[in-house]
mmCIF file of C-alpha atoms and ligand atoms in Angstrom:
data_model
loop_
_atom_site.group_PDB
_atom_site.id
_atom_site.type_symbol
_atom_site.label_atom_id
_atom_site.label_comp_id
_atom_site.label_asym_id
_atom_site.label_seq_id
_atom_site.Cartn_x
_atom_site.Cartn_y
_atom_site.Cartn_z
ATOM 1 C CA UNK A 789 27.583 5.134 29.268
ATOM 2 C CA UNK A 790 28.005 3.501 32.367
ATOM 3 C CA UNK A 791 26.321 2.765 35.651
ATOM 4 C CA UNK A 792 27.358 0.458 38.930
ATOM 5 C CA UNK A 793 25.358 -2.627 38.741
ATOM 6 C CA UNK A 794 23.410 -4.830 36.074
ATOM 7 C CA UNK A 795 20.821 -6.960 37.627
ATOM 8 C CA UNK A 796 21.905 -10.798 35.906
ATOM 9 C CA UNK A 797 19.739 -13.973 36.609
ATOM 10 C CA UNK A 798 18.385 -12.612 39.703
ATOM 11 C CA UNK A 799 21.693 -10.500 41.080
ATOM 12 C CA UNK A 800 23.339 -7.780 40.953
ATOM 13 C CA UNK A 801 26.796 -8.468 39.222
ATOM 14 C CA UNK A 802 29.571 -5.543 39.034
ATOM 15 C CA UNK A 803 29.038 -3.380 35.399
ATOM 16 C CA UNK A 804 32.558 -4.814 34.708
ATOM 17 C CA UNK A 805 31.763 -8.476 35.341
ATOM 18 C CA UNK A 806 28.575 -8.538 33.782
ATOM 19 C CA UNK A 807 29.363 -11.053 31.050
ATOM 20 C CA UNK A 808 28.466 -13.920 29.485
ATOM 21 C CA UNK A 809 30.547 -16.872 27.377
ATOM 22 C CA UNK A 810 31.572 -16.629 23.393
ATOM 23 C CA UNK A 811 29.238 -19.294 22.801
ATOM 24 C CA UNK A 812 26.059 -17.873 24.074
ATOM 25 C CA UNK A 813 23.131 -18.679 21.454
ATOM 26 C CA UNK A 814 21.792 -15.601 21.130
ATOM 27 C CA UNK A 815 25.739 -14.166 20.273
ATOM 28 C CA UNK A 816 25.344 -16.237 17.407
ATOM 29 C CA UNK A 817 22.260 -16.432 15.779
ATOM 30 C CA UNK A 818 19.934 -13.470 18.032
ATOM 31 C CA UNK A 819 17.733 -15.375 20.007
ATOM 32 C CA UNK A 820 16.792 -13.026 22.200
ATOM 33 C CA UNK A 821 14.416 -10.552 23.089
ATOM 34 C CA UNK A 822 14.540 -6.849 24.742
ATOM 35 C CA UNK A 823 12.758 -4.243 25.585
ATOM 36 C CA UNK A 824 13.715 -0.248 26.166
ATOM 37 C CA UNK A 825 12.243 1.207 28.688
ATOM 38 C CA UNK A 826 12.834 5.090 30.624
ATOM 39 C CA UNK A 827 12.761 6.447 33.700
ATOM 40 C CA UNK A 828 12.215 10.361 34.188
ATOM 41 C CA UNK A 829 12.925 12.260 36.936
ATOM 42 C CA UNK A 830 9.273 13.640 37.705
ATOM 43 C CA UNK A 831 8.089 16.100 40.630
ATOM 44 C CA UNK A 832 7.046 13.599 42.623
ATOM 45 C CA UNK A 833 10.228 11.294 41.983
ATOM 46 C CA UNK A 834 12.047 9.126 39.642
ATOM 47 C CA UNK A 835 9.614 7.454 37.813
ATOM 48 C CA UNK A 836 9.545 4.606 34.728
ATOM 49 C CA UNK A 837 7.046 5.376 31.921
ATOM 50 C CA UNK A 838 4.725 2.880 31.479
ATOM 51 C CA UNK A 839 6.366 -0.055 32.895
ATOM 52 C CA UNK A 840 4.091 -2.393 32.755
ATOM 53 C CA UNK A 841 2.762 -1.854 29.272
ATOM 54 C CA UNK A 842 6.837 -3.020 28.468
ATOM 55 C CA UNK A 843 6.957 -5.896 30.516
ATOM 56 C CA UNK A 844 3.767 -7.220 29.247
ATOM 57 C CA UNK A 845 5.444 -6.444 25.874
ATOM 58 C CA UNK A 846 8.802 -8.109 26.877
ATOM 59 C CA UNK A 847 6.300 -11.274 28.148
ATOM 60 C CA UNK A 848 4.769 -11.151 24.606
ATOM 61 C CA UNK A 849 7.549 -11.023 22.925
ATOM 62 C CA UNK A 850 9.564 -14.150 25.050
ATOM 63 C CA UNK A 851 6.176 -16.053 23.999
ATOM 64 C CA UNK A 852 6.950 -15.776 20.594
ATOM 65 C CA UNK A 853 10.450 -16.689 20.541
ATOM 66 C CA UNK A 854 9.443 -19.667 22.882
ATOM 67 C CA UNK A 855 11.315 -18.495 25.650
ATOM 68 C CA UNK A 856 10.088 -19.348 29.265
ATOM 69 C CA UNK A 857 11.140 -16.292 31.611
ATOM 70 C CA UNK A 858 12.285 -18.008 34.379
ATOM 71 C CA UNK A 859 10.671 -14.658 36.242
ATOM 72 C CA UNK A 860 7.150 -13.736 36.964
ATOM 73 C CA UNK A 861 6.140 -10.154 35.699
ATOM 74 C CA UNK A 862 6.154 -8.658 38.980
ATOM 75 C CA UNK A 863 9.676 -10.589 39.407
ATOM 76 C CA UNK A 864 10.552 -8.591 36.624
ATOM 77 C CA UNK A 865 9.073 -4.808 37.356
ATOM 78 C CA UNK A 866 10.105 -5.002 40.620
ATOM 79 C CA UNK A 867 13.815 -5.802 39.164
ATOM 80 C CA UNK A 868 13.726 -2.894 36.728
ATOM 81 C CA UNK A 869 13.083 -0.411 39.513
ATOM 82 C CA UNK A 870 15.603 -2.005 41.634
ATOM 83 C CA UNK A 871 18.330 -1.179 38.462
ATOM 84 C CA UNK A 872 17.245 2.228 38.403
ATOM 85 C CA UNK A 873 17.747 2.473 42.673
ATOM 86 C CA UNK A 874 20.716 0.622 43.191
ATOM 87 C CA UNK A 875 22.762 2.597 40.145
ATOM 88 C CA UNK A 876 21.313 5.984 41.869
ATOM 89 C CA UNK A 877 19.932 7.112 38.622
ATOM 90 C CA UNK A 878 17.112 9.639 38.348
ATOM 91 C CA UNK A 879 16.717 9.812 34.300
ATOM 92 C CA UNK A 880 18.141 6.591 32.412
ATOM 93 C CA UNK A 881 17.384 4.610 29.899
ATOM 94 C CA UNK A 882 16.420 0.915 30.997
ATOM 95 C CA UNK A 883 17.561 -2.405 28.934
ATOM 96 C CA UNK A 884 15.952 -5.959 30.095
ATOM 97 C CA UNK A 885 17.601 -8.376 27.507
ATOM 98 C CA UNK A 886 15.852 -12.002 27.929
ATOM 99 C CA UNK A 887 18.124 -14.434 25.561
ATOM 100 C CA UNK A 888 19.365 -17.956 24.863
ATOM 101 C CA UNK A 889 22.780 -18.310 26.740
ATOM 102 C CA UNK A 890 25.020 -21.126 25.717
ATOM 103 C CA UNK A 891 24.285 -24.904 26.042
ATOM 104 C CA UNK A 892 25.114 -25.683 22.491
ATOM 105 C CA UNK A 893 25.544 -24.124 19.051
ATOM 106 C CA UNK A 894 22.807 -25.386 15.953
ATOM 107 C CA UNK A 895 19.773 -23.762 15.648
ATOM 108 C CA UNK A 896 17.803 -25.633 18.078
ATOM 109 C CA UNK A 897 17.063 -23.102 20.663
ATOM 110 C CA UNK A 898 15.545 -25.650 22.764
ATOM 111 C CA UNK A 899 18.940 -27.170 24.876
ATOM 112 C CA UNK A 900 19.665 -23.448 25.429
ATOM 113 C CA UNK A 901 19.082 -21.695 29.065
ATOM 114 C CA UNK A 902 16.951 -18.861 29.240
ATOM 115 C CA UNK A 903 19.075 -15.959 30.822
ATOM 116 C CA UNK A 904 17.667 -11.978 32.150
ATOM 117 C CA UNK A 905 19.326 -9.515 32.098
ATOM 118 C CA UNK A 906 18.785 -5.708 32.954
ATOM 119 C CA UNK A 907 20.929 -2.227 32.584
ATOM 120 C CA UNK A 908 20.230 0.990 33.142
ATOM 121 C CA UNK A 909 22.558 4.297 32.365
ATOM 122 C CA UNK A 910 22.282 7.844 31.710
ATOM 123 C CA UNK A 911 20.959 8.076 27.898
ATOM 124 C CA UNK A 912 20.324 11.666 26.763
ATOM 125 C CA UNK A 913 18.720 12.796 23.797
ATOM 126 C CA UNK A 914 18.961 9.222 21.497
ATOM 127 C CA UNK A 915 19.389 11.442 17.643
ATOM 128 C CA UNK A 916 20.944 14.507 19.729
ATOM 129 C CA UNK A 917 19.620 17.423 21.953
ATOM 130 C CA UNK A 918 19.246 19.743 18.940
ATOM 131 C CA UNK A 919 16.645 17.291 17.246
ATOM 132 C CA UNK A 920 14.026 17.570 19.508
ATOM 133 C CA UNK A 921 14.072 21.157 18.836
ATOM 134 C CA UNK A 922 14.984 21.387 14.947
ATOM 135 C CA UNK A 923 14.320 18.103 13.800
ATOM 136 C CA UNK A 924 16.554 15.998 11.726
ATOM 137 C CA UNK A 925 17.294 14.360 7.826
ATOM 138 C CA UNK A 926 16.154 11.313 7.137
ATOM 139 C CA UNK A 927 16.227 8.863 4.250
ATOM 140 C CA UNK A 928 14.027 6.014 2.805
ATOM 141 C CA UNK A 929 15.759 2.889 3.378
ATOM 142 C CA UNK A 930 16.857 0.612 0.211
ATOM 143 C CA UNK A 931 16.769 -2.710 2.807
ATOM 144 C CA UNK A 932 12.930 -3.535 2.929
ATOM 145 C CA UNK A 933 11.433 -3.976 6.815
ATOM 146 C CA UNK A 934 11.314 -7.345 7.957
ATOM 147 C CA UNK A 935 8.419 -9.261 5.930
ATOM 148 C CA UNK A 936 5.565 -10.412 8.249
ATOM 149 C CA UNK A 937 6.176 -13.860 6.944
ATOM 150 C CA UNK A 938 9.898 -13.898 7.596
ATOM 151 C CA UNK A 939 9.941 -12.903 11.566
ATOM 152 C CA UNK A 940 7.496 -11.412 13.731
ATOM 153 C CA UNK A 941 7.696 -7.553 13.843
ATOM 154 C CA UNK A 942 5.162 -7.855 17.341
ATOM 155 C CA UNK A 943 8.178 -9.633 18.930
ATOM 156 C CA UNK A 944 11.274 -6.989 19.676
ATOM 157 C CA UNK A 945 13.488 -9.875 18.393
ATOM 158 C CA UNK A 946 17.103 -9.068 18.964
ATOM 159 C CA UNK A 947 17.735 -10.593 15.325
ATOM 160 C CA UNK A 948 14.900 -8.410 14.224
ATOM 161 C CA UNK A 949 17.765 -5.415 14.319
ATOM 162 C CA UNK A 950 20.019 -6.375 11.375
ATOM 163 C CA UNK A 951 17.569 -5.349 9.045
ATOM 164 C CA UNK A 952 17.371 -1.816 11.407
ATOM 165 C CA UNK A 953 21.407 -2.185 11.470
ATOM 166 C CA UNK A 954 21.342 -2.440 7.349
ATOM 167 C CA UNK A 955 18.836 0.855 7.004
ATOM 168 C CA UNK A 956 20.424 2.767 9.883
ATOM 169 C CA UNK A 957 24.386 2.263 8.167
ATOM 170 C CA UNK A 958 22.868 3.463 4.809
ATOM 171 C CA UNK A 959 21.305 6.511 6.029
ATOM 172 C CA UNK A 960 24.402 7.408 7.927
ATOM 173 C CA UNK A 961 26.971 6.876 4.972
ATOM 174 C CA UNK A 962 24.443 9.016 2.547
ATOM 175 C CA UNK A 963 24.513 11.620 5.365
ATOM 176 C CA UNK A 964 20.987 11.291 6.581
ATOM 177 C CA UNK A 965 20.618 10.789 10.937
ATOM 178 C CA UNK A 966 17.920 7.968 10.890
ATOM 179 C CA UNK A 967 16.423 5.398 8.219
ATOM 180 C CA UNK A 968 12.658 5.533 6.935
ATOM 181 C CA UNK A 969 11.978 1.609 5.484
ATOM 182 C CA UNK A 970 9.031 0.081 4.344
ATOM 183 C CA UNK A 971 7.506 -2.479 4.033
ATOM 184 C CA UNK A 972 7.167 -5.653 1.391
ATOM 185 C CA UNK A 973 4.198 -3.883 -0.339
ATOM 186 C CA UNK A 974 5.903 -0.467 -0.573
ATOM 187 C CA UNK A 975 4.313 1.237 2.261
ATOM 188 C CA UNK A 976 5.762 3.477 4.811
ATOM 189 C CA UNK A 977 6.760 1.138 7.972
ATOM 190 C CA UNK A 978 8.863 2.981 10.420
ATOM 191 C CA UNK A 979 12.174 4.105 11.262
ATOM 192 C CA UNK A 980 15.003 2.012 12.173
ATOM 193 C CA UNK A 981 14.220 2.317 15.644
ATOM 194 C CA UNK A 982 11.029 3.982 15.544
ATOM 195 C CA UNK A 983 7.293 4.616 14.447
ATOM 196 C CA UNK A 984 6.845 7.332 12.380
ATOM 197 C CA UNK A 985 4.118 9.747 12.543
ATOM 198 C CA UNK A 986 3.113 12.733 9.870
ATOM 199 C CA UNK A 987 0.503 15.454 9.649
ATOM 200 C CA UNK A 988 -1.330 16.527 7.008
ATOM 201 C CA UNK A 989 -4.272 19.031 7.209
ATOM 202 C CA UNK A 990 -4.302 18.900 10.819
ATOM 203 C CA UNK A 991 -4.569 15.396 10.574
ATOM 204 C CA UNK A 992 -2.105 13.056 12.494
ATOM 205 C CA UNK A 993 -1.382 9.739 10.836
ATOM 206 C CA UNK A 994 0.666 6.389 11.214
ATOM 207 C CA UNK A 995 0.865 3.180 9.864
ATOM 208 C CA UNK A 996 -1.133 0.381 10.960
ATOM 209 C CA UNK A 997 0.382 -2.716 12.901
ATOM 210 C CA UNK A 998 1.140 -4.522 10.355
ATOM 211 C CA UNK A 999 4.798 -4.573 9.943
ATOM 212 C CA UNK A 1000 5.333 -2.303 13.024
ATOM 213 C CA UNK A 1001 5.882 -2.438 16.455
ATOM 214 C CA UNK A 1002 3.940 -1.950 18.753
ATOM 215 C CA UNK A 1003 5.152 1.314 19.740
ATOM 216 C CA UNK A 1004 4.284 2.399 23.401
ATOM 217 C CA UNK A 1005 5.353 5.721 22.391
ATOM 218 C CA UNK A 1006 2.985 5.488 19.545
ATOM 219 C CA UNK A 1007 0.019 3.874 21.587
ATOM 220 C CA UNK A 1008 0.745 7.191 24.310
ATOM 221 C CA UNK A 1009 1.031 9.496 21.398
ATOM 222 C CA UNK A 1010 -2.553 8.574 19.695
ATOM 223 C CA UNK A 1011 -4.297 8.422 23.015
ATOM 224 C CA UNK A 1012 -3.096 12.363 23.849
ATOM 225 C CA UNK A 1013 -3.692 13.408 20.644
ATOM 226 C CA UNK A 1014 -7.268 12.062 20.692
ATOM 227 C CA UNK A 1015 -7.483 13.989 24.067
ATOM 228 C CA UNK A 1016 -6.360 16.984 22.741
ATOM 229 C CA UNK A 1017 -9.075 16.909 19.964
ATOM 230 C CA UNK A 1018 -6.239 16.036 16.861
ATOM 231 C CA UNK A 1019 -7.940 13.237 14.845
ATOM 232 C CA UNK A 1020 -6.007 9.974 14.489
ATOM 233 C CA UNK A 1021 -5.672 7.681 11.634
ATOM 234 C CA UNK A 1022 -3.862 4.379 10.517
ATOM 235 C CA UNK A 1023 -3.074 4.697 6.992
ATOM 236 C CA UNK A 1024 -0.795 2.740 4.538
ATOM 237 C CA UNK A 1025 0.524 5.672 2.606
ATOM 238 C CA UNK A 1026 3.746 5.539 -0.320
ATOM 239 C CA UNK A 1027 6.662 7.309 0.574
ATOM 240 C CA UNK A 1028 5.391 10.503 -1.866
ATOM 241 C CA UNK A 1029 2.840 10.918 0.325
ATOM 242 C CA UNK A 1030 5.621 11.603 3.829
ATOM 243 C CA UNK A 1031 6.972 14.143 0.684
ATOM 244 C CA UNK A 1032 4.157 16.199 0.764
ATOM 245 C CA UNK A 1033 3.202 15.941 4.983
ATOM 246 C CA UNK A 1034 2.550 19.291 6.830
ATOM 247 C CA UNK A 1035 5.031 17.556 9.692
ATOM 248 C CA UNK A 1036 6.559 14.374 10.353
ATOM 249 C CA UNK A 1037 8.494 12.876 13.511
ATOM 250 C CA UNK A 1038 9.743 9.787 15.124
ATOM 251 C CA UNK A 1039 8.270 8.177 18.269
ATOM 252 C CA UNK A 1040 9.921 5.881 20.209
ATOM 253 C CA UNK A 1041 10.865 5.348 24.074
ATOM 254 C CA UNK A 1042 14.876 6.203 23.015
ATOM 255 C CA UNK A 1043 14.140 8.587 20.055
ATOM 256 C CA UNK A 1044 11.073 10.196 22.627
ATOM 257 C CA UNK A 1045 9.375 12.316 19.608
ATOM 258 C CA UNK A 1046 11.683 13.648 17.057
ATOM 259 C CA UNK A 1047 10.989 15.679 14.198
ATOM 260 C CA UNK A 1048 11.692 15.206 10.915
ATOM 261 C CA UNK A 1049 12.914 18.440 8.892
ATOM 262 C CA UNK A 1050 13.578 16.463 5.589
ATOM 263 C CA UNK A 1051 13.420 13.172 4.066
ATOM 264 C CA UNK A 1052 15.248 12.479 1.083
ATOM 265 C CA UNK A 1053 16.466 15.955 0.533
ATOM 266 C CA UNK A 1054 12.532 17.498 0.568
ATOM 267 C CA UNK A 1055 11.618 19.615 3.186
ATOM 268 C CA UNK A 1056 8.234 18.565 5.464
ATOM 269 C CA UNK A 1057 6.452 21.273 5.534
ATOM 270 C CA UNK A 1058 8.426 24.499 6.369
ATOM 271 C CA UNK A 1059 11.507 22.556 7.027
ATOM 272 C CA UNK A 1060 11.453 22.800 11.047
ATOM 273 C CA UNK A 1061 9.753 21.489 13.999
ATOM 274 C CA UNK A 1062 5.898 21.756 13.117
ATOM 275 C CA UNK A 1063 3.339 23.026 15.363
ATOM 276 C CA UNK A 1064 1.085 20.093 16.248
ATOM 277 C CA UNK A 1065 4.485 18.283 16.627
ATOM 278 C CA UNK A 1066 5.797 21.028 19.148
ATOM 279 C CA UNK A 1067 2.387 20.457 20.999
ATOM 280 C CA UNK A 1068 2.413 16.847 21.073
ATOM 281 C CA UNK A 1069 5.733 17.140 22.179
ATOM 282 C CA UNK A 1070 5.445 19.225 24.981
ATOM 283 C CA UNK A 1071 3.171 17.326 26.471
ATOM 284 C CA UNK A 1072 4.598 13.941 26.152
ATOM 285 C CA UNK A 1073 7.482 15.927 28.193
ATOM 286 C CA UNK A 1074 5.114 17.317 30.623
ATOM 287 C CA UNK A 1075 3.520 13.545 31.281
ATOM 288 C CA UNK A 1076 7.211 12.136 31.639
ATOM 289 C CA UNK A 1077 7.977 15.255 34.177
ATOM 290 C CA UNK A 1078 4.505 14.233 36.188
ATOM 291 C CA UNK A 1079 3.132 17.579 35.440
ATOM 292 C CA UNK A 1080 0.028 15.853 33.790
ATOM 293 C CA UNK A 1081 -2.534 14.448 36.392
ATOM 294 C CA UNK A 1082 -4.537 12.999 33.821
ATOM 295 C CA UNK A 1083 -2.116 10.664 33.047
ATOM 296 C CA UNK A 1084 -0.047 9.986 36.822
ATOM 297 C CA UNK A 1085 -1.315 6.663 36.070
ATOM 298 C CA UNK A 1086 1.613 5.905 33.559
ATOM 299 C CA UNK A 1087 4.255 6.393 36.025
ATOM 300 C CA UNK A 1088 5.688 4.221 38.275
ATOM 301 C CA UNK A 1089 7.519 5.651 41.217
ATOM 302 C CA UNK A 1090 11.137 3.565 42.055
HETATM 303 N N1 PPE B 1984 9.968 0.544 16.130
HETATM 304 C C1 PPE B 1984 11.144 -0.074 16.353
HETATM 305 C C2 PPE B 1984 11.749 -0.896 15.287
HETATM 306 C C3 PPE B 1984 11.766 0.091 17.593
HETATM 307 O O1 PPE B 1984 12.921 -0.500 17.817
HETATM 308 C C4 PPE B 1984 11.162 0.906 18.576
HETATM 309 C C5 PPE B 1984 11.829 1.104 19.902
HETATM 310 C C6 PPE B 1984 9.924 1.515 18.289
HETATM 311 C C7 PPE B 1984 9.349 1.298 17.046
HETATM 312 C C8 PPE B 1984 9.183 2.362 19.301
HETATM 313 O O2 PPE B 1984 8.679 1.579 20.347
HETATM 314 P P1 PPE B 1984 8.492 2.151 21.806
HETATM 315 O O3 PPE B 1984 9.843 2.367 22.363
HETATM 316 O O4 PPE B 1984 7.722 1.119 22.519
HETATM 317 O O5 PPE B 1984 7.756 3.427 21.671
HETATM 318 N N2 PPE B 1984 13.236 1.104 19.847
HETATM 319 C C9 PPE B 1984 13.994 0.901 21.063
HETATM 320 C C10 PPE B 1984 15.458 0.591 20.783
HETATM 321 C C11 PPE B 1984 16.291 1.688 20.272
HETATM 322 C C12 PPE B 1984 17.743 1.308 20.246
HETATM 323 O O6 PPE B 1984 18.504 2.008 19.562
HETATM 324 O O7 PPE B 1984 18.163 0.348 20.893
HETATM 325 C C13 PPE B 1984 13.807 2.064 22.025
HETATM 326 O O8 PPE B 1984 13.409 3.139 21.622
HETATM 327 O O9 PPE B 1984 14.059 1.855 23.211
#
């Protein structure tokens, strides 16, 4: 992974120099905030999914760390597609990072600079090519997802993603690809870097925002469900209940949608790819490809 430029404080700095000093705040205790974003190489062009639904997200989220973005919105989109041009890329995977850089050290955030940041590179397939296709073992996490009362799971918190860290090096070391936790009551939350998603009887479901993100993925993926007649629901469910699921995938703007073939050693369903998956799927690849003119709207051209 590597492009030309990264786009720092307003410029575009050299991959190579793109650094920042051992003392940065957000090194030390992750005060930061980030959003992942991705642009597709469509018919018409290279596009970025939904780009302003993430930098109204990455504004959100800077609110509630209490970070001032010393950029306006459009500052900011118009930046992002500026990464994308300037590193020639046509498909990538998008980074804005906004974070406290270093002033001094204590946990007062408030001496601290607020510093942007935004990379883009070639990311393929986030849990490998052959997942999209056959899916992939997952297991429930021992590490709990954040508590609402602890941090806010709204906010994509870079210090959020040591509990994510904790899940995802557990399900790698038991020999699972990608963490399931839940959440403080026992509930199914998401995975370590995704919402989750299963179907039973036809019906898709997903947990409701409690202890979630606010998946963009997920808020695409219930609106072309709904439009393809597939009733929705938000349900708190217990982990037997992802056990017993017709199908079950991940959603997420790295992970895209990613089935699930097994959790815990059970099979979902038949143990492959399911079919309202593969639909759903196929036309969340179609939108990114601009092959859907129902839903242009979501892309924004570079
Ligand atoms: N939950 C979590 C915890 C999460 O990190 C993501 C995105 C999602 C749900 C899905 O949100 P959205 O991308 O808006 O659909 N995870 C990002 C970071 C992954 C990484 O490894 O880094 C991502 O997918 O870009």
């Amino acid at each position: 992974m590597k492009a030309e430029k990264i786009w720092m404080d307003g410029q575009f700095i050299d991959w190579d120099d793109a650094k920042v000093h051992v003392l940065t705040h957000a090194l030390h205790y992750g005060s930061g905030i980030f959003e992942g974003i991705r642009a597709y190489q469509a018919e018409q062009g290279t596009s970025v999914f939904r780009l302003k639904d993430h930098v109204e997200r990455l504004f959100n989220s800077s609110k509630i760390l209490k970070l001032d973005v010393p950029f306006s919105k459009e500052e900011i989109r118009q930046a992002i597609k500026d990464t994308v041009k300037v590193n020639h890329l046509n498909g990538c995977y998008i980074r804005p990072l906004v974070y406290r850089g270093f002033n001094q050290l204590g946990l007062n955030p408030f001496t601290c600079p607020v510093q942007v940041m935004i990379a883009a590179w070639e990311w393929g397939a986030y849990l490998g090519e052959e997942a999209l296709a056959k899916g992939i073992s997952a297991k429930i996490a021992s590490w709990v997802r954040n508590n609402i009362n602890s941090t806010s799971p709204k906010a994509k918190i870079c210090g959020n993603y040591v509990n994510s860290i904790f899940a995802k090096m557990e399900a790698i070391e038991a020999g699972a690809e990608e963490a399931i936790l839940l959440d403080s009551n026992g509930y199914v939350a998401e995975g370590s870097g995704e919402n989750i998603f299963w179907v039973k009887d036809g019906i898709l479901c997903t947990p409701p925002l409690t202890s979630v993100l606010e998946g963009i993925t997920r808020k695409t993926i219930m609106t072309i469900a709904k439009d393809m007649n597939i009733e929705v629901r938000e349900e708190f469910v217990a982990r037997d209940s992802l056990y017993l699921a017709d199908e079950a995938f991940f959603a997420g703007t790295a992970a895209e949608l990613t089935p699930i073939r097994e959790i815990d050693h059970y099979l979902i369903g038949s143990g492959e790819r399911g079919p309202v998956s593969k639909k759903i799927q196929e036309k969340l690849f179609n939108i990114f490809q601009g092959k859907e003119q129902q839903y242009l709207d979501w892309l924004d051209f570079v």
